[in-house]
Coordinates of C-alpha atoms in Angstrom, one line a residue:
Chain A
M1 CA 57.8 13.6 76.9
L2 CA 59.7 15.9 79.1
G3 CA 60.0 15.4 83.1
I4 CA 58.9 17.1 85.6
K5 CA 62.6 18.9 86.2
E6 CA 62.7 19.8 82.5
H7 CA 59.7 21.7 82.3
C8 CA 61.0 23.6 85.4
A9 CA 64.2 24.5 83.9
I10 CA 62.2 25.9 80.4
L11 CA 59.7 28.1 83.0
G12 CA 62.9 29.0 84.4
A13 CA 61.6 27.7 87.9
D14 CA 62.2 25.7 90.9
V15 CA 61.8 22.0 91.1
T16 CA 60.4 22.9 94.3
G17 CA 58.2 25.5 93.8
R18 CA 60.3 27.4 96.4
Y19 CA 60.9 31.0 95.7
G20 CA 64.4 32.3 95.5
A21 CA 66.7 30.9 93.2
G22 CA 63.9 30.3 90.4
N23 CA 62.8 33.8 91.0
A24 CA 65.8 35.3 89.8
N25 CA 65.1 32.7 86.3
L26 CA 62.1 34.1 85.8
F27 CA 63.8 37.5 84.6
K28 CA 66.3 35.6 83.0
D29 CA 64.7 37.2 79.6
I30 CA 63.8 40.3 80.5
E31 CA 65.2 41.8 77.4
H32 CA 62.4 40.7 75.1
L33 CA 59.7 42.9 77.6
I34 CA 61.8 45.8 77.6
R35 CA 61.8 45.8 74.2
L36 CA 58.0 45.4 74.2
V37 CA 57.1 47.9 76.2
A38 CA 59.3 49.8 74.8
V39 CA 58.0 49.6 71.0
I40 CA 54.7 50.3 72.9
A41 CA 55.7 53.3 74.0
I42 CA 57.4 54.6 70.7
A43 CA 53.6 54.2 69.3
L44 CA 52.3 55.7 72.0
V45 CA 53.8 58.9 71.7
A46 CA 54.0 58.9 67.9
F47 CA 50.0 58.5 67.9
V48 CA 49.7 61.3 70.8
I49 CA 52.1 63.3 68.5
L50 CA 50.3 62.2 65.6
R51 CA 47.1 63.3 66.8
A52 CA 47.8 67.0 67.7
A53 CA 49.2 67.4 64.5
V54 CA 46.7 66.3 63.0
V55 CA 43.5 67.3 64.6
P56 CA 42.5 70.7 64.2
H57 CA 42.9 73.2 67.7
S58 CA 39.3 74.1 67.8
F59 CA 38.0 70.6 67.6
G60 CA 36.3 69.7 70.5
Q61 CA 35.4 73.2 71.5
Y62 CA 32.1 73.5 71.7
G63 CA 31.4 69.7 70.9
H64 CA 32.2 66.7 68.7
Y65 CA 33.4 69.1 65.7
R66 CA 35.4 71.9 64.8
G67 CA 34.5 75.4 66.0
A68 CA 36.5 77.2 64.4
A69 CA 33.9 76.0 61.8
I70 CA 31.2 78.3 63.3
G71 CA 33.3 81.4 62.9
E72 CA 34.1 80.8 59.1
I73 CA 30.7 79.9 57.9
A74 CA 29.3 83.6 59.9
S75 CA 32.5 85.2 58.7
R76 CA 31.0 85.1 54.8
P77 CA 29.7 87.8 53.4
V78 CA 25.7 89.5 52.7
A79 CA 24.2 89.4 49.2
F80 CA 20.8 91.2 50.9
A81 CA 21.4 94.1 52.7
G82 CA 18.5 94.3 54.3
H83 CA 16.0 97.2 54.2
D84 CA 17.3 99.2 57.1
T85 CA 19.9 99.8 54.8
C86 CA 17.9 100.5 51.9
E87 CA 15.7 103.1 54.2
A88 CA 19.1 104.9 55.2
C89 CA 19.5 107.0 52.4
H90 CA 16.0 106.2 49.8
T91 CA 13.9 108.5 52.1
D92 CA 11.5 109.7 49.7
V93 CA 10.9 106.2 48.6
V94 CA 10.1 105.2 52.4
D95 CA 7.7 108.2 52.9
Q96 CA 5.7 106.9 49.6
K97 CA 5.6 103.5 50.2
K98 CA 4.7 104.8 54.0
L99 CA 1.1 106.0 52.2
G100 CA 0.5 102.3 50.5
K101 CA -0.4 98.7 51.1
H102 CA 3.2 97.8 50.6
V103 CA 5.2 99.4 53.4
V104 CA 5.7 96.0 54.7
I105 CA 7.7 94.8 51.7
A106 CA 11.1 94.7 51.9
C107 CA 12.9 96.9 48.7
E108 CA 15.5 93.6 47.5
A109 CA 12.1 92.1 47.4
C110 CA 11.9 93.5 44.5
H111 CA 15.1 94.7 43.4
G112 CA 17.2 91.9 44.1
A113 CA 20.2 91.7 46.3
L114 CA 21.7 94.6 46.6
A115 CA 24.7 94.8 49.4
K116 CA 27.1 95.5 46.6
H117 CA 25.2 98.3 45.7
V118 CA 25.6 99.9 49.4
D119 CA 29.6 99.2 49.7
D120 CA 29.4 101.0 45.7
P121 CA 26.7 103.1 44.9
G122 CA 28.7 104.7 42.5
S123 CA 29.5 102.2 40.2
V124 CA 26.4 99.1 41.3
Q125 CA 23.3 100.5 40.3
P126 CA 20.3 98.2 40.5
K127 CA 18.9 97.0 37.3
K128 CA 15.5 98.7 35.8
L129 CA 12.4 97.0 36.5
D130 CA 9.9 95.6 33.9
T131 CA 6.7 95.1 36.2
A132 CA 4.9 93.0 33.6
I133 CA 7.4 90.6 35.2
V134 CA 8.5 91.7 38.5
C135 CA 4.1 92.2 39.4
A136 CA 3.1 89.1 38.2
R137 CA 4.7 87.3 40.6
C138 CA 2.9 87.8 43.5
H139 CA -0.4 89.2 42.3
E140 CA -0.4 86.3 38.9
A141 CA -3.9 84.7 40.3
N142 CA -3.6 81.1 41.2
S143 CA -6.3 79.1 43.0
A144 CA -3.4 78.0 45.6
K145 CA -3.4 81.8 46.6
P146 CA -5.5 83.1 49.6
K147 CA -8.3 84.5 49.6
N148 CA -7.9 88.0 50.3
F149 CA -4.4 88.3 48.7
P150 CA -4.8 90.8 46.1
Q151 CA -4.4 89.0 42.7
V152 CA -5.3 89.6 38.8
A153 CA -5.2 87.5 35.9
T154 CA -3.2 89.4 34.5
A155 CA -4.1 88.9 30.6
D156 CA -7.6 89.7 31.1
H157 CA -6.0 93.5 33.6
S158 CA -3.9 94.2 31.3
G159 CA -3.2 92.5 28.4
G160 CA 0.2 91.8 29.2
I161 CA 1.2 96.1 29.7
A162 CA 3.7 97.2 32.0
C163 CA 1.8 97.5 35.2
D164 CA 3.5 100.7 36.5
T165 CA 1.8 102.3 33.3
C166 CA -1.6 103.1 35.5
H167 CA 0.4 101.9 39.2
Q168 CA 2.8 103.6 41.1
P169 CA 4.6 99.8 42.8
H170 CA 5.7 102.1 46.3
R171 CA 1.9 103.1 46.4
P172 CA -0.1 100.5 43.8
K173 CA -3.4 101.3 44.6
I174 CA -4.8 104.1 42.0
E175 CA -6.7 106.8 44.0
T176 CA -8.9 110.5 43.7
A177 CA -6.6 112.5 41.1
K178 CA -5.1 114.3 43.5
T179 CA -3.0 111.7 44.7
E180 CA -2.2 110.0 41.3
T181 CA -0.7 113.1 40.0
E182 CA 1.3 113.7 42.9
G183 CA 1.7 109.9 43.4
K184 CA 3.3 109.0 39.8
K185 CA 7.4 109.0 40.2
Chain B
M1 CA 72.6 86.2 65.8
E2 CA 74.7 83.6 64.8
I3 CA 72.1 80.1 65.0
T4 CA 74.3 77.4 66.0
R5 CA 72.6 73.5 66.8
R6 CA 71.9 74.4 70.6
R7 CA 70.1 77.7 70.0
L8 CA 68.3 76.3 67.2
L9 CA 67.1 73.5 69.8
V10 CA 65.9 76.0 71.6
L11 CA 64.0 78.1 69.4
L12 CA 62.3 75.3 67.2
P13 CA 59.6 74.9 70.5
G14 CA 59.2 78.4 70.5
A15 CA 58.2 79.0 66.8
A16 CA 56.2 75.2 67.0
V17 CA 54.4 77.2 69.4
A18 CA 53.4 80.5 67.8
W19 CA 52.7 77.8 64.3
K20 CA 49.3 76.6 66.1
F21 CA 48.2 80.3 66.9
V22 CA 48.8 80.9 63.4
L23 CA 46.6 77.9 62.2
A24 CA 44.3 78.6 64.3
G25 CA 43.2 81.3 62.4
T26 CA 41.0 84.6 63.8
P27 CA 38.3 83.6 66.1
E28 CA 34.6 85.0 65.4
A29 CA 33.6 87.6 62.5
A30 CA 31.0 89.2 65.0
P31 CA 32.6 90.0 67.8
N32 CA 29.4 91.2 69.6
Y33 CA 27.6 88.1 69.1
K34 CA 26.9 85.8 71.9
L35 CA 26.3 82.1 71.0
T36 CA 24.7 81.2 74.4
E37 CA 22.3 83.6 74.1
H38 CA 20.2 82.6 71.4
W39 CA 18.3 79.6 69.9
W40 CA 16.8 80.3 66.7
A41 CA 14.5 78.8 64.8
M42 CA 11.4 80.0 62.0
L43 CA 7.6 80.3 62.0
I44 CA 5.6 79.8 58.7
D45 CA 2.4 81.1 58.3
I46 CA 0.7 78.9 56.1
P47 CA -2.5 81.1 55.4
K48 CA -0.5 83.9 54.2
C49 CA 1.9 81.9 51.7
I50 CA 1.7 83.3 48.0
G51 CA 3.5 80.9 46.6
C52 CA 5.9 83.9 45.0
G53 CA 8.9 81.9 44.9
S54 CA 11.0 85.6 46.2
C55 CA 12.4 83.1 49.5
V56 CA 13.8 80.1 46.8
R57 CA 15.3 83.1 44.8
A58 CA 16.9 84.7 47.7
C59 CA 18.4 81.3 49.3
A60 CA 19.8 81.0 45.7
E61 CA 21.3 84.4 45.7
E62 CA 22.5 84.7 49.0
N63 CA 24.5 81.3 49.6
D64 CA 25.4 80.6 46.1
V65 CA 22.8 77.4 45.6
P66 CA 23.8 75.4 42.5
E67 CA 21.1 75.3 39.4
G68 CA 18.7 72.5 40.3
Y69 CA 19.4 72.2 44.0
F70 CA 17.5 73.5 47.2
R71 CA 17.9 75.3 50.5
T72 CA 14.8 76.0 50.6
W73 CA 12.0 75.5 48.3
I74 CA 7.9 75.7 48.1
E75 CA 4.9 72.4 47.5
R76 CA 1.9 73.5 46.3
Y77 CA -0.8 70.8 48.1
H78 CA -3.8 70.0 46.3
V79 CA -6.2 67.8 48.3
A80 CA -9.1 66.6 46.7
D81 CA -12.7 66.7 49.1
W82 CA -12.0 64.3 51.7
K83 CA -8.0 62.5 49.8
I84 CA -6.6 64.6 52.7
E85 CA -4.0 61.0 53.0
R86 CA -3.5 61.6 49.1
P87 CA -2.7 65.1 48.3
E88 CA -1.1 66.0 45.0
V89 CA 2.3 68.2 45.9
E90 CA 4.1 69.8 43.5
S91 CA 7.1 72.2 43.5
P92 CA 8.2 72.8 40.0
D93 CA 11.9 74.2 39.7
G94 CA 10.8 74.5 43.9
G95 CA 9.1 76.8 43.1
K96 CA 11.7 79.0 42.4
N97 CA 9.6 81.4 38.9
G98 CA 6.4 80.3 40.8
F99 CA 3.3 78.0 39.9
P100 CA 1.9 78.0 36.7
P101 CA -2.0 78.7 37.5
H102 CA -4.6 75.5 38.9
A103 CA -7.5 74.6 37.3
D104 CA -10.0 75.4 40.7
D105 CA -11.9 71.8 40.9
G106 CA -12.5 71.9 43.9
G107 CA -11.0 70.8 47.0
K108 CA -7.6 72.3 48.7
N109 CA -5.3 74.5 47.2
F110 CA -2.6 75.9 49.9
F111 CA 1.5 76.8 49.3
V112 CA 3.7 75.1 51.3
P113 CA 7.5 76.4 51.8
K114 CA 9.5 74.0 53.2
L115 CA 14.0 74.4 54.4
C116 CA 15.9 72.7 57.0
N117 CA 14.0 72.9 60.2
Q118 CA 17.0 72.9 62.4
C119 CA 16.4 70.3 64.2
A120 CA 17.5 70.3 68.0
D121 CA 17.9 66.6 68.5
S122 CA 18.6 66.0 64.2
P123 CA 19.3 62.7 62.7
C124 CA 21.9 64.0 60.4
T125 CA 23.9 65.1 63.1
Q126 CA 24.0 62.1 65.1
V127 CA 24.8 60.4 61.5
C128 CA 27.7 61.7 60.9
P129 CA 30.9 59.5 61.3
V130 CA 33.5 62.7 61.2
G131 CA 31.6 65.0 63.5
A132 CA 31.2 67.6 60.3
T133 CA 28.3 68.5 60.5
F134 CA 27.3 69.8 63.8
I135 CA 24.6 72.0 66.3
T136 CA 25.9 74.7 67.1
P137 CA 25.2 76.2 70.8
D138 CA 22.9 78.3 69.1
G139 CA 20.8 76.0 67.9
V140 CA 21.7 75.7 63.5
V141 CA 22.7 72.7 62.2
L142 CA 25.8 73.6 60.3
V143 CA 28.2 71.8 57.8
D144 CA 31.9 72.0 58.2
K145 CA 32.7 72.4 54.2
S146 CA 36.7 71.1 55.2
Y147 CA 35.7 68.2 57.2
C148 CA 32.8 66.8 55.5
L149 CA 33.8 63.8 53.2
G150 CA 30.7 63.5 51.0
C151 CA 29.9 60.2 52.4
R152 CA 25.9 61.6 52.6
Y153 CA 24.9 59.5 55.7
C154 CA 23.6 62.9 56.2
I155 CA 21.4 63.0 53.5
Q156 CA 19.8 59.7 53.9
A157 CA 19.4 60.7 57.6
C158 CA 17.5 63.4 56.9
P159 CA 13.5 63.0 57.6
Y160 CA 13.2 65.9 55.2
G161 CA 14.8 65.8 52.8
C162 CA 16.5 68.7 53.4
R163 CA 20.3 68.1 52.6
F164 CA 21.5 67.4 49.2
L165 CA 25.1 66.7 47.8
S166 CA 27.0 69.8 46.0
P167 CA 28.2 69.4 42.6
K168 CA 30.8 71.7 43.0
T169 CA 32.5 70.5 46.5
H170 CA 31.3 67.2 46.9
T171 CA 30.6 67.7 50.3
A172 CA 26.7 68.4 52.1
E173 CA 25.1 71.1 51.5
K174 CA 21.6 72.7 53.5
C175 CA 20.0 75.4 55.3
T176 CA 22.1 77.6 57.1
L177 CA 19.2 79.8 58.5
C178 CA 21.8 82.4 57.0
Y179 CA 23.9 82.3 59.6
H180 CA 26.0 84.8 58.5
R181 CA 23.4 87.1 58.5
I182 CA 21.3 86.5 61.9
T183 CA 25.2 86.6 63.3
K184 CA 25.2 90.1 61.8
G185 CA 22.0 91.0 63.2
L186 CA 20.3 90.4 59.7
T187 CA 17.5 88.5 59.2
T188 CA 18.0 85.7 56.8
A189 CA 17.7 86.0 52.6
C190 CA 13.9 84.3 52.8
C191 CA 12.5 86.2 55.7
E192 CA 14.4 89.2 55.1
V193 CA 12.4 89.1 51.1
C194 CA 9.0 87.1 51.5
P195 CA 6.6 89.7 50.8
T196 CA 4.2 88.4 52.8
G197 CA 5.9 87.4 56.1
A198 CA 4.4 83.7 55.6
R199 CA 8.4 83.6 57.2
Q200 CA 9.4 84.5 60.6
L201 CA 12.9 84.4 61.8
A202 CA 12.6 83.7 65.8
D203 CA 14.7 83.6 69.0
L204 CA 13.6 81.3 71.3
K205 CA 16.0 82.7 74.1
N206 CA 14.6 86.7 73.3
P207 CA 11.7 87.0 76.0
K208 CA 10.9 89.7 73.8
D209 CA 10.5 87.8 70.4
P210 CA 7.1 87.8 69.1
I211 CA 7.6 84.2 68.6
H212 CA 6.4 83.6 72.1
E213 CA 3.0 85.7 71.7
F214 CA 2.2 83.4 68.2
L215 CA 3.1 80.1 69.9
R216 CA 0.5 81.1 72.4
T217 CA -2.5 81.8 70.0
H218 CA -2.7 79.9 67.7
T219 CA -2.7 76.4 66.6
V220 CA 1.2 75.6 65.7
Q221 CA 2.6 72.7 64.7
V222 CA 6.0 70.6 63.4
L223 CA 6.4 68.7 60.5
K224 CA 6.7 64.9 61.4
P225 CA 6.8 65.1 65.1
H226 CA 6.4 61.1 65.4
M227 CA 10.1 61.6 64.7
A228 CA 10.9 63.7 67.5
T229 CA 13.4 65.5 66.1
G230 CA 13.3 68.3 68.0
S231 CA 11.9 70.5 64.8
K232 CA 12.8 74.1 64.9
V233 CA 10.3 75.4 62.0
F234 CA 6.4 76.4 63.4
Y235 CA 4.3 75.9 61.0
N236 CA 0.8 78.0 61.5
G237 CA -2.1 76.9 59.9
M238 CA -1.4 73.9 58.8
D239 CA -3.1 71.1 57.7
G240 CA -3.1 67.2 57.9
S241 CA -2.1 66.5 54.7
V242 CA 1.2 68.1 54.4
R243 CA 3.6 65.5 54.7

C-alpha cells in the first residue's frame, strides 16, 4: 500500500493540497498532451483535405445530392423530335390530318422516333409502315377498350390485308367518291 | 520562364483552383430553363386509355430501357361483378405489344398505365444512403447514375414497384419524366405518342396549365393515397379495384 505522500508524488500534487509548487508538477508531462493534440490536429486537417477532394463540388447545391447530376440528366439527346418539328416541314400531311379524326395523333406515334431524321433528313429516312400491324395496335377489338373507341376484329374486317388499301391513314374515314379520290396519297 | 522551386510553390495553388473549375463541368444544358418555375406532374385519364402500348414502346426507345424492364407499363384489369377486392391484373411484356383479346365474360375490363408517381415525399429518396436519388427543385425524382451504389434499398422502398436495377449499369433506374425533354420545352415521350390523350404532362406551377381546370371538375385519385407519398400522377376515372 502506498501512503498519501507517494500518491501525491505520482500525481505531481502538493501534499498540503495547496496550489503552488505542485501546479508546476501538473504540467510536468505536458509533452504527452502536445503529441496527442498534434495527432488530432493532423487527422482533422487530413480529413478536411480528403473530404474536399472526394465530395463533388456541387454536392449540397440544392439538397443532399450532387447538383450537377440534374444538368447531366437534362443534357441527354432526345429520340422523339415532337410533332411541332415534323409539322414545320410536312405541311401537306398536316392539311390532310386536319380533315379527319387522326389530327390529334402525333406523327411519331405511328412513324416512330425520328429525331435523327430531323438532324439529317437526307440520309435518315423513316421506314415504310405496314398498316396491317400499325393500325391494329389501336383499332384491334378488345373488351377492355373504351366502348366509344372505333375498333374492329381485323380478321373479319379486312382478312389481314393492309388497311391503307381502303383507308388513307392520315384521314381514315372513307367518305364520298369526291373526297376518296383526292384523299388518296 | 524558368520554373524555380519558389515559383512552383506559388503556381500550384492557382492550378489546383483552376482544376477544380474544370472538374465542376459545364452547368445546365438548357440555359433558359428555371428549376424553381416548375412543379411537374402527370394526368392519366383511364377511360381514354386503349392499351395500345405506344407509351411503353416510346419510353423504351427514348430512354434506352433494357429489354424486359419497364419505366412505364400498362396493366389490364378484369373485375368480375362484385369482386372489387380480387381484380385479375395482367401486363404481358408490360403491354408493349398490346393485349390479346379478352373473352368478354361480364364484369369490368379496363387499362391502367403505370409509371413513377414522382412523389413529393418519396420513400425511395428517403432511404438512399448516399444521396444518389433525389427530388429536383422542379419536382422530378431522379437517380444520379455515377453516385448510385446499386444497394437496391430504393427498389424495396417504392410502394409502386417503379424501380429496377439496370442489368447494364448495375444502378437503380426509373422513369425520369423524360427530364431531358421537359427541360427543353418538349413533352415526355409517352405523352407525345399517346394517341388518345390518356396521358398528359402537367406543370402545377403554371397557372395556365389545363390541369388546374381538370382537377377542379373531375373525380381524381392518386395510387395508394394512404401511404402519404405525395404522388403527383393523378388518375381520372380510376376504379376502386386498382392497386
